[in-house]
Amino acid sequence: MLKFLKPALIALGLFAVIATPVVAGKLGIGREATPAEIKGWDIDVRPDGQGLPEGKGTVETGEELFQEKCAACHGEFAEGVDRWPVLAGGQDTLDSDRPVKTVGSYWPYLSTAYDYIFRAMPFGDAQSLSPDEVYALLAYILNMNDLVDDDFELSKSNFLTVRLPNEKNFIDDPRPDTPILAQKKPCMENCKTTVEITGRARIVDVTPDGEKGSN
Amino acid sequence: MAGTPKKTNISRRGFLSSAVAGSAALVAGSNPLQAANPENMAPNVPDWSRYLGAGVAEQPYGMPSEFEKQVIRRNVPWLTASTESSVSFTPIHELDGIITPNGVCFERHHAGIAMVDPADHRLMINGLVDKPMMFTMEDLKRFPRVNKIFFLECAANSGMEWRGAQLNGCQFTQGMVHCVEYTGVPLKYILEEAGVKTNAKWLMPEGADAAAMNRSLPLEKALDDCLVAFKMNGEALRPEQGYPLRLVVPGWEGNLWIKWLRRIEVGDMPWQAREETSKYTDLMEDGTSRRFTWVMDAKSVITSPSPQAPITHKKGHTVISGLAWSGRGLIDYVDITLDGGKNWRRARIDGLRLPKALHRFYYEFDWDGSPLLLQSRAVDETGYVQPTKDELRTVRGTSSIYHNNGIQTWHVQENGQVENVEIS
């Protein structure tokens, strides 16, 4: 009897371990979100313009606002301060040894900058800018990247006409891009005749404060 | 009370020597061996064997022993402009098994740790759905839930090592990874309540923090194995891991695992958010960039011995311990070499083997005290072979920052100290 039961119990046990709950259809949990709630939280902007609010702003107003709200970290000319992000320049550096990735040199879509600035900037005072302010800041950043003239005004209506130069240089993920098992079996014995140390970790101060001594 | 029972006094000397040992291990050339207090050694009887210890609930929420103070997250101050938008690293050199304790799971925030009151937290589903929905935390706990163990690795883990060996310690070179058991609801059940329209292809999960972190996630992945989790290792998510709600995207880069999850928009194209264009794209040598590089390739590292965990017992029987993982599923096997890749031998994977989770491996051997060049190489169930760093550099150059899963080399010196090196 026991002999008969044991495999059955094991089978049941395994079933219990791997089974995922089966849900057929809606469970009636939650409630409908109201239009007002969605309006308050639906802040994203896409490359096709979906999500862009009405508004406009010039390079000139953007410059003033940038000095007030952004320059402390990003520099007067969007050149970046200390380790804070550089927003302008860097054109023709991407294939160099020290690439500089900015809105002008690297970012593929202007909508990304709109989306990001409103949701996350100024750092520590997010979602505080008006649409006109975001358009103006973008106009100034484009101008600092030599992508628009000094008298340019960015608005919802001309937004999609602005294309960033690096858009075409993004490609889909081609991995795996190193030999897999089917192509090359890893060597196990006598794989090399000599081995030399070619580099050592630089002595850098990775020890945080409080680690030296008694905590 | 008849006679005051004396409580154990943890000797200051013992505590200090332990803390010093922790920091000494970071400094090459010093001996991390703890000096034992002779008063506690046989034939003497130490205080803890004689006097009463602390009573129950003295620490309502228990903490590790005072002698484990060195087992902490650390950051690298020069790496980022502020601690609010920065990263700390898991002390993987001090851990064993596959589960990372909640308090030492690495952190990556973009606008600091949001302190969210769960009573005021909501998850909104909107966009291409039949009915936009709003869920409370209580609502989410009425869905059928599952428990799953997954690793979470930052795409930038080992990112500082592209141009060469830089940091002495696997905490810094491979420590942007952790592995915990999540309790949560399959995302597909929540989407089902809203009714996803037939032209929907993408989701945009978004956080409630001051970065409102957002990423585009293919609907196919969401329906496959993504979870909306509220617990880790049995307890509520830690604030720094997204309390009260985070997205779990098994096997894919950590940045997608949106913390403080407040909204998921359903759409028909990717959003091209800042974190999937200006960041988390991989710049190649020719100036082109790879986008949507989501999956974390197979990777492994020897966690002990390592620069922060030197061999302290001199020659003799020695345990090598390490971690391996793959975003594509199970690790099939791990090989290790003692001689810089001339000869390899199979390591022993011990404990749970679960897809898209950390695997723990060991290799035991009799160390003759001569210098070693240790490496580990993982192969996953899809036949993906962990490449060397040079193989990666040949294909990608050195500017890509992300997805460096190359083989790590540790140089063990005769005195047991370990340094991060690169070899021919």
mmCIF file of C-alpha atoms in Angstrom, chain A residues 6-121:
data_model
loop_
_atom_site.group_PDB
_atom_site.id
_atom_site.type_symbol
_atom_site.label_atom_id
_atom_site.label_comp_id
_atom_site.label_asym_id
_atom_site.label_seq_id
_atom_site.Cartn_x
_atom_site.Cartn_y
_atom_site.Cartn_z
ATOM 1 C CA LYS A 6 4.549 7.028 -2.356
ATOM 2 C CA PRO A 7 4.985 7.791 -6.066
ATOM 3 C CA ALA A 8 1.478 9.209 -6.171
ATOM 4 C CA LEU A 9 2.220 11.573 -3.318
ATOM 5 C CA ILE A 10 5.467 12.626 -4.879
ATOM 6 C CA ALA A 11 3.633 13.348 -8.096
ATOM 7 C CA LEU A 12 1.077 15.416 -6.195
ATOM 8 C CA GLY A 13 3.818 17.269 -4.391
ATOM 9 C CA LEU A 14 5.571 18.142 -7.628
ATOM 10 C CA PHE A 15 2.317 19.311 -9.105
ATOM 11 C CA ALA A 16 1.753 21.600 -6.155
ATOM 12 C CA VAL A 17 5.226 23.084 -6.612
ATOM 13 C CA ILE A 18 5.004 23.887 -10.310
ATOM 14 C CA ALA A 19 1.328 24.787 -10.636
ATOM 15 C CA THR A 20 0.538 28.437 -11.270
ATOM 16 C CA PRO A 21 -2.853 29.782 -10.361
ATOM 17 C CA VAL A 22 -5.299 29.616 -13.216
ATOM 18 C CA VAL A 23 -7.247 32.788 -13.769
ATOM 19 C CA ALA A 24 -10.038 32.744 -16.306
ATOM 20 C CA GLY A 25 -11.230 36.220 -17.168
ATOM 21 C CA LYS A 26 -11.659 39.235 -14.965
ATOM 22 C CA LEU A 27 -11.804 38.957 -11.186
ATOM 23 C CA GLY A 28 -13.623 42.221 -10.605
ATOM 24 C CA ILE A 29 -10.774 43.703 -8.559
ATOM 25 C CA GLY A 30 -10.034 47.437 -8.580
ATOM 26 C CA ARG A 31 -12.078 50.298 -9.972
ATOM 27 C CA GLU A 32 -12.132 52.401 -13.097
ATOM 28 C CA ALA A 33 -9.628 55.268 -13.100
ATOM 29 C CA THR A 34 -11.295 58.657 -13.579
ATOM 30 C CA PRO A 35 -10.349 61.031 -16.436
ATOM 31 C CA ALA A 36 -9.088 63.561 -13.872
ATOM 32 C CA GLU A 37 -6.830 60.973 -12.233
ATOM 33 C CA ILE A 38 -5.421 59.924 -15.595
ATOM 34 C CA LYS A 39 -4.844 63.539 -16.635
ATOM 35 C CA GLY A 40 -2.774 64.142 -13.493
ATOM 36 C CA TRP A 41 -0.535 61.106 -13.904
ATOM 37 C CA ASP A 42 -0.372 60.502 -17.660
ATOM 38 C CA ILE A 43 2.700 62.655 -18.276
ATOM 39 C CA ASP A 44 4.592 60.695 -20.917
ATOM 40 C CA VAL A 45 5.508 62.002 -24.359
ATOM 41 C CA ARG A 46 6.349 59.730 -27.316
ATOM 42 C CA PRO A 47 8.403 60.286 -30.492
ATOM 43 C CA ASP A 48 5.185 60.495 -32.538
ATOM 44 C CA GLY A 49 4.070 63.446 -30.425
ATOM 45 C CA GLN A 50 1.517 61.579 -28.335
ATOM 46 C CA GLY A 51 1.323 63.265 -24.965
ATOM 47 C CA LEU A 52 2.669 66.679 -26.030
ATOM 48 C CA PRO A 53 0.676 69.458 -24.359
ATOM 49 C CA GLU A 54 -0.207 72.784 -25.960
ATOM 50 C CA GLY A 55 2.523 75.347 -25.478
ATOM 51 C CA LYS A 56 5.561 77.131 -26.886
ATOM 52 C CA GLY A 57 8.841 78.696 -25.864
ATOM 53 C CA THR A 58 11.750 80.581 -27.446
ATOM 54 C CA VAL A 59 15.513 80.166 -27.175
ATOM 55 C CA GLU A 60 15.635 83.514 -25.412
ATOM 56 C CA THR A 61 13.130 82.666 -22.665
ATOM 57 C CA GLY A 62 14.725 79.248 -22.394
ATOM 58 C CA GLU A 63 18.138 80.754 -21.794
ATOM 59 C CA GLU A 64 16.876 82.834 -18.889
ATOM 60 C CA LEU A 65 15.069 79.879 -17.351
ATOM 61 C CA PHE A 66 18.046 77.591 -17.894
ATOM 62 C CA GLN A 67 20.362 79.913 -15.950
ATOM 63 C CA GLU A 68 17.868 80.020 -13.103
ATOM 64 C CA LYS A 69 16.868 76.364 -12.855
ATOM 65 C CA CYS A 70 19.469 74.221 -14.657
ATOM 66 C CA ALA A 71 22.872 75.913 -14.910
ATOM 67 C CA ALA A 72 23.999 75.044 -11.368
ATOM 68 C CA CYS A 73 24.451 71.421 -12.491
ATOM 69 C CA HIS A 74 24.462 71.583 -16.283
ATOM 70 C CA GLY A 75 26.510 74.773 -16.722
ATOM 71 C CA GLU A 76 25.553 78.101 -18.324
ATOM 72 C CA PHE A 77 25.980 76.713 -21.814
ATOM 73 C CA ALA A 78 24.753 73.181 -21.007
ATOM 74 C CA GLU A 79 28.386 72.066 -20.890
ATOM 75 C CA GLY A 80 27.941 70.279 -17.527
ATOM 76 C CA VAL A 81 29.445 70.956 -14.085
ATOM 77 C CA ASP A 82 31.588 68.362 -12.281
ATOM 78 C CA ARG A 83 30.045 64.954 -12.920
ATOM 79 C CA TRP A 84 26.566 66.277 -13.785
ATOM 80 C CA PRO A 85 25.390 65.521 -17.315
ATOM 81 C CA VAL A 86 26.691 67.486 -20.288
ATOM 82 C CA LEU A 87 23.726 68.457 -22.507
ATOM 83 C CA ALA A 88 25.429 70.167 -25.431
ATOM 84 C CA GLY A 89 28.366 69.515 -27.738
ATOM 85 C CA GLY A 90 30.106 66.207 -28.286
ATOM 86 C CA GLN A 91 29.289 66.035 -32.000
ATOM 87 C CA ASP A 92 31.636 63.667 -33.859
ATOM 88 C CA THR A 93 32.963 62.088 -30.648
ATOM 89 C CA LEU A 94 30.886 58.900 -30.532
ATOM 90 C CA ASP A 95 33.438 56.773 -32.365
ATOM 91 C CA SER A 96 36.343 58.280 -30.437
ATOM 92 C CA ASP A 97 38.086 56.987 -27.346
ATOM 93 C CA ARG A 98 36.234 59.517 -25.145
ATOM 94 C CA PRO A 99 32.681 59.821 -26.459
ATOM 95 C CA VAL A 100 30.615 62.750 -25.164
ATOM 96 C CA LYS A 101 26.932 61.825 -25.162
ATOM 97 C CA THR A 102 24.646 64.863 -25.209
ATOM 98 C CA VAL A 103 21.149 65.699 -26.422
ATOM 99 C CA GLY A 104 22.734 66.945 -29.643
ATOM 100 C CA SER A 105 25.363 64.254 -30.151
ATOM 101 C CA TYR A 106 23.625 61.149 -28.874
ATOM 102 C CA TRP A 107 19.916 61.348 -28.031
ATOM 103 C CA PRO A 108 17.784 59.949 -30.868
ATOM 104 C CA TYR A 109 14.506 61.807 -30.183
ATOM 105 C CA LEU A 110 13.593 65.272 -28.932
ATOM 106 C CA SER A 111 10.449 63.813 -27.343
ATOM 107 C CA THR A 112 12.718 61.957 -24.916
ATOM 108 C CA ALA A 113 14.033 65.262 -23.636
ATOM 109 C CA TYR A 114 10.530 66.676 -23.222
ATOM 110 C CA ASP A 115 9.374 63.554 -21.415
ATOM 111 C CA TYR A 116 12.417 63.442 -19.148
ATOM 112 C CA ILE A 117 12.645 67.138 -18.281
ATOM 113 C CA PHE A 118 9.028 67.339 -17.189
ATOM 114 C CA ARG A 119 9.003 64.076 -15.212
ATOM 115 C CA ALA A 120 12.368 64.370 -13.476
ATOM 116 C CA MET A 121 13.770 67.898 -13.679
#
